[in-house]
PDB file of C-alpha atoms in Angstrom:
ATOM      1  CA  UNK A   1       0.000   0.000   0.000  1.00  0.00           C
ATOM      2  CA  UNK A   2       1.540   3.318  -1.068  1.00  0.00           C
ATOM      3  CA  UNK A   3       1.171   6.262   1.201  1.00  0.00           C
ATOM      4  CA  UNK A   4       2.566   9.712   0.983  1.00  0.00           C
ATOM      5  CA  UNK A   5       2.126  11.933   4.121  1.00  0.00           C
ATOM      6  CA  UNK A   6       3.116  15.807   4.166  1.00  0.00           C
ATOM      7  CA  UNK A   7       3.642  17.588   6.865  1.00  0.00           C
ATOM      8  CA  UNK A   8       4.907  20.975   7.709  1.00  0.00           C
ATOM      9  CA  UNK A   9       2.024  23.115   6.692  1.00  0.00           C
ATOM     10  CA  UNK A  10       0.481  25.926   8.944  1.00  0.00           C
ATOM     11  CA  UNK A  11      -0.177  29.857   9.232  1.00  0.00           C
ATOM     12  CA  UNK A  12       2.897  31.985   8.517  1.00  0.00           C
ATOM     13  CA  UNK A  13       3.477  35.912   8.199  1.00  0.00           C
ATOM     14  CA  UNK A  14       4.419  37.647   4.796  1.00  0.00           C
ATOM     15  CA  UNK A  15       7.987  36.668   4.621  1.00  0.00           C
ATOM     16  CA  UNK A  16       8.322  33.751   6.376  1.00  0.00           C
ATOM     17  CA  UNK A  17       9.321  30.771   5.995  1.00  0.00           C
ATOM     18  CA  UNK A  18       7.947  27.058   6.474  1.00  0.00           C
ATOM     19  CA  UNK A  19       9.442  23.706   5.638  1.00  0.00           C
ATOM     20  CA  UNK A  20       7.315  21.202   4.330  1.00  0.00           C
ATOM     21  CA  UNK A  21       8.279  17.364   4.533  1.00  0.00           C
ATOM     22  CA  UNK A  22       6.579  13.790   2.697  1.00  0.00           C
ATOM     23  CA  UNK A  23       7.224  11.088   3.776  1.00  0.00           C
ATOM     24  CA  UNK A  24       6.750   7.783   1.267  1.00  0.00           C
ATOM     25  CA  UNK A  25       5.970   4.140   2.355  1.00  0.00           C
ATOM     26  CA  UNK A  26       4.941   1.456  -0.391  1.00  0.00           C
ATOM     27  CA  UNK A  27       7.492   2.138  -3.207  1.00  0.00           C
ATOM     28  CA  UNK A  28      10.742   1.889  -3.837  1.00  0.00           C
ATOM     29  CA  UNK A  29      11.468   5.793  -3.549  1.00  0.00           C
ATOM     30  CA  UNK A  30      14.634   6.793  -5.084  1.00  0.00           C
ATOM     31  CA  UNK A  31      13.318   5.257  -8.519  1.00  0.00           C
ATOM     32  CA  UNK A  32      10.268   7.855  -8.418  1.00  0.00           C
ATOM     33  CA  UNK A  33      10.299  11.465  -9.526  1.00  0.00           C
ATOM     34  CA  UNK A  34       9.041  13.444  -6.400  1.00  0.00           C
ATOM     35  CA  UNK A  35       6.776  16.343  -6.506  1.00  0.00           C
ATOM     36  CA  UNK A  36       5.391  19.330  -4.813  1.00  0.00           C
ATOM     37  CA  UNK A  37       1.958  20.896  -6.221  1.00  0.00           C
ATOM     38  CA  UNK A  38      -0.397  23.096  -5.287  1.00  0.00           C
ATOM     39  CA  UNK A  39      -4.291  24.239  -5.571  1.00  0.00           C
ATOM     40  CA  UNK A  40      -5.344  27.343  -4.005  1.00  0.00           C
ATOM     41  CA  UNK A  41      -9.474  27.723  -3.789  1.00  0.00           C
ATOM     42  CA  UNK A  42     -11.171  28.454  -7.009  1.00  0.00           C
ATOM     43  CA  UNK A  43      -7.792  27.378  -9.083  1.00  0.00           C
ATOM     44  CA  UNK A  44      -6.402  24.256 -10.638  1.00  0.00           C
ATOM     45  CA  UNK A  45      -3.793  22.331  -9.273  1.00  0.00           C
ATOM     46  CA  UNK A  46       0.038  23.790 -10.109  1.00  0.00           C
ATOM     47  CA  UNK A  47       3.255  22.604 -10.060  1.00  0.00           C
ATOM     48  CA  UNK A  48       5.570  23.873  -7.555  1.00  0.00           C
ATOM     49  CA  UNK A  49       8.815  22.039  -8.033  1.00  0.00           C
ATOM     50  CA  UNK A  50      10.176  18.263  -8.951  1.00  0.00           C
ATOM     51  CA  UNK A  51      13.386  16.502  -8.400  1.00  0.00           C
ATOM     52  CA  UNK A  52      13.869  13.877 -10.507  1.00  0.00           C
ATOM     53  CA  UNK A  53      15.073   9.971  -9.197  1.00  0.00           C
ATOM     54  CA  UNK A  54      18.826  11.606 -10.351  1.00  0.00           C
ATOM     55  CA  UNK A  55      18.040  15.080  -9.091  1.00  0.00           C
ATOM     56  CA  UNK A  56      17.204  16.654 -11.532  1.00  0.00           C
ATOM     57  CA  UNK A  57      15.226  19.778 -10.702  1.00  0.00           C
ATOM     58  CA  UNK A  58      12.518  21.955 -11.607  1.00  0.00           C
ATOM     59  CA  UNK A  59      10.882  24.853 -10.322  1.00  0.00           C
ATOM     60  CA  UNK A  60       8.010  27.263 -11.149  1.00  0.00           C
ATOM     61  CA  UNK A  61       8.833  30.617 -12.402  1.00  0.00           C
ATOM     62  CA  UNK A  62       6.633  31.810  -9.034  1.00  0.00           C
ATOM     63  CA  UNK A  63       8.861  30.138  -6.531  1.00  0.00           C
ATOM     64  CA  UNK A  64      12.418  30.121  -8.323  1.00  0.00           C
ATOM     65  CA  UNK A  65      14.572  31.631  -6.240  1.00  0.00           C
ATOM     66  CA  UNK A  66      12.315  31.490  -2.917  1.00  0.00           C
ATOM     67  CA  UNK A  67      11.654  27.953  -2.664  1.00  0.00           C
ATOM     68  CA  UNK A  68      14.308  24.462  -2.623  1.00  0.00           C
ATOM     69  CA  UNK A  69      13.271  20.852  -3.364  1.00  0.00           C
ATOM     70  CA  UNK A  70      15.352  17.982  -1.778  1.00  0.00           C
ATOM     71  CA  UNK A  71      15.290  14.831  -1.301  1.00  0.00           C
ATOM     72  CA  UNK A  72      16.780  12.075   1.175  1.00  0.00           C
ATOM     73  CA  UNK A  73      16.526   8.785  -0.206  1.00  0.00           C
ATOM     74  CA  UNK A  74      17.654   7.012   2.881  1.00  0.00           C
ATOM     75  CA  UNK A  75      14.896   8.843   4.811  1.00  0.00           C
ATOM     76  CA  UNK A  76      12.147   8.307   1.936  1.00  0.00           C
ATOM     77  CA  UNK A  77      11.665  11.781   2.266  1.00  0.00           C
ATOM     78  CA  UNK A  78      11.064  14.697  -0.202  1.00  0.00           C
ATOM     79  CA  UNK A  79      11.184  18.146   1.779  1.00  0.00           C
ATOM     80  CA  UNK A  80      10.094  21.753   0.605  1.00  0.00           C
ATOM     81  CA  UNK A  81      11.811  24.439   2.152  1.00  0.00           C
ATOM     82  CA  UNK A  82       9.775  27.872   1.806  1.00  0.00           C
ATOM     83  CA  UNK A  83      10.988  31.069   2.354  1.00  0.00           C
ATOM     84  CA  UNK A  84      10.280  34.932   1.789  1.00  0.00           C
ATOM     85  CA  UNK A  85       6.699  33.687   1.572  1.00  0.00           C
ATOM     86  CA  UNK A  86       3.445  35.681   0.025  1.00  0.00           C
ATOM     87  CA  UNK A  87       0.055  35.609   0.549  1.00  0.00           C
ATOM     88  CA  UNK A  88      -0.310  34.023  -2.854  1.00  0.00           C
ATOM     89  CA  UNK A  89       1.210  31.190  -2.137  1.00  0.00           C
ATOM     90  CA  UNK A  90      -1.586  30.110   0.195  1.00  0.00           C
ATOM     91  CA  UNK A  91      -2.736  26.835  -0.491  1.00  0.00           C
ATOM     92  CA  UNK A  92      -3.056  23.360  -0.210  1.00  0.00           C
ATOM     93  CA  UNK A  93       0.283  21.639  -0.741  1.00  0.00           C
ATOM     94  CA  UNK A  94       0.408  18.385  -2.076  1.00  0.00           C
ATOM     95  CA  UNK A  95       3.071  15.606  -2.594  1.00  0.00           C
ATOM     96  CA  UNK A  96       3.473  13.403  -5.616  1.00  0.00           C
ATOM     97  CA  UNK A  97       5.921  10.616  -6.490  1.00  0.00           C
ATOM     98  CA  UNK A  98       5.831   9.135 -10.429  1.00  0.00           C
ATOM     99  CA  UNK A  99       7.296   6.705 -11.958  1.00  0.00           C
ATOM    100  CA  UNK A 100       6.692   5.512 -15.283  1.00  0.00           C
ATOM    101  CA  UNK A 101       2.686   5.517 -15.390  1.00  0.00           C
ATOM    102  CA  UNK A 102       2.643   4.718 -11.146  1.00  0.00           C
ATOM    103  CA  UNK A 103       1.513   8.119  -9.727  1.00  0.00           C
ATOM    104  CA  UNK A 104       0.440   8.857  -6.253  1.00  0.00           C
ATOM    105  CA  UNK A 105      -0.692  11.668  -4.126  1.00  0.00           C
ATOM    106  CA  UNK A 106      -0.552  12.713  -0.975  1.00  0.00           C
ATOM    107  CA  UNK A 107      -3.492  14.327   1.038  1.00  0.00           C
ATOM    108  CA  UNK A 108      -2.431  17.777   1.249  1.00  0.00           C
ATOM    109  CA  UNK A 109      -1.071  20.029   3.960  1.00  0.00           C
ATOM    110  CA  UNK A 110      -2.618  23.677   4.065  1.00  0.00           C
ATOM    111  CA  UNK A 111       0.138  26.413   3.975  1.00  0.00           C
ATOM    112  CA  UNK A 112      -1.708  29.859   4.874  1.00  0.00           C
ATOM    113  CA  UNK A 113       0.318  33.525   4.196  1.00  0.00           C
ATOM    114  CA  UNK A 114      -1.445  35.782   6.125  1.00  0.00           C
ATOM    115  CA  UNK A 115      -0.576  38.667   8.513  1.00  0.00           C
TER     116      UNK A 115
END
């Protein structure tokens, strides 16, 4: 049974920061791609950022620059460090690993900019 869990989410001030953190049971994670995404209300699902099973990464022109994927294979973990955050990132944050055609989700953590 594959299960993704984030973690990390929560209320933050304009230009903070928060680290978000997924943690992957059920596959063999350092063959997947992992993935952060996002859906705020009333808007589709984005992409945040991916690092690929080589590390090979990715970013959104929104976050470049503000935001860092990582990965610890040993730990099964895919992290999302946030910082100088905005009140348009507010969201739900979810976690994705893919592989091939095997894609999972996580169930989201909120992530709320707001002073």
């Amino acid at each position: 049974q594959v299960q993704l869990v984030e973690s990390g989410g929560g209320l933050v001030q304009p230009g903070g920061s928060l680290r978000l953190s997924c943690a992957a049971s059920g596959i063999i994670f350092r063959l997947y791609a992992m993935g952060w995404y996002r859906q705020a209300p009333g808007k589709l699902r984005e992409l945040v950022a991916t690092i690929g099973s080589g590390g090979t990464i990715n970013y959104a022109g929104s976050v470049k620059g503000r935001f860092t994927i990582s990965r610890d294979n040993a730990k099964n973990t895919v992290y999302l460090q946030m910082n100088s955050l905005k009140p348009e990132d507010t969201a739900v944050y979810y976690c994705n690993s893919n592989y091939y055609s095997q894609s999972y989700w996580g169930q989201g953590t909120q992530v709320t900019v707001s002073s």
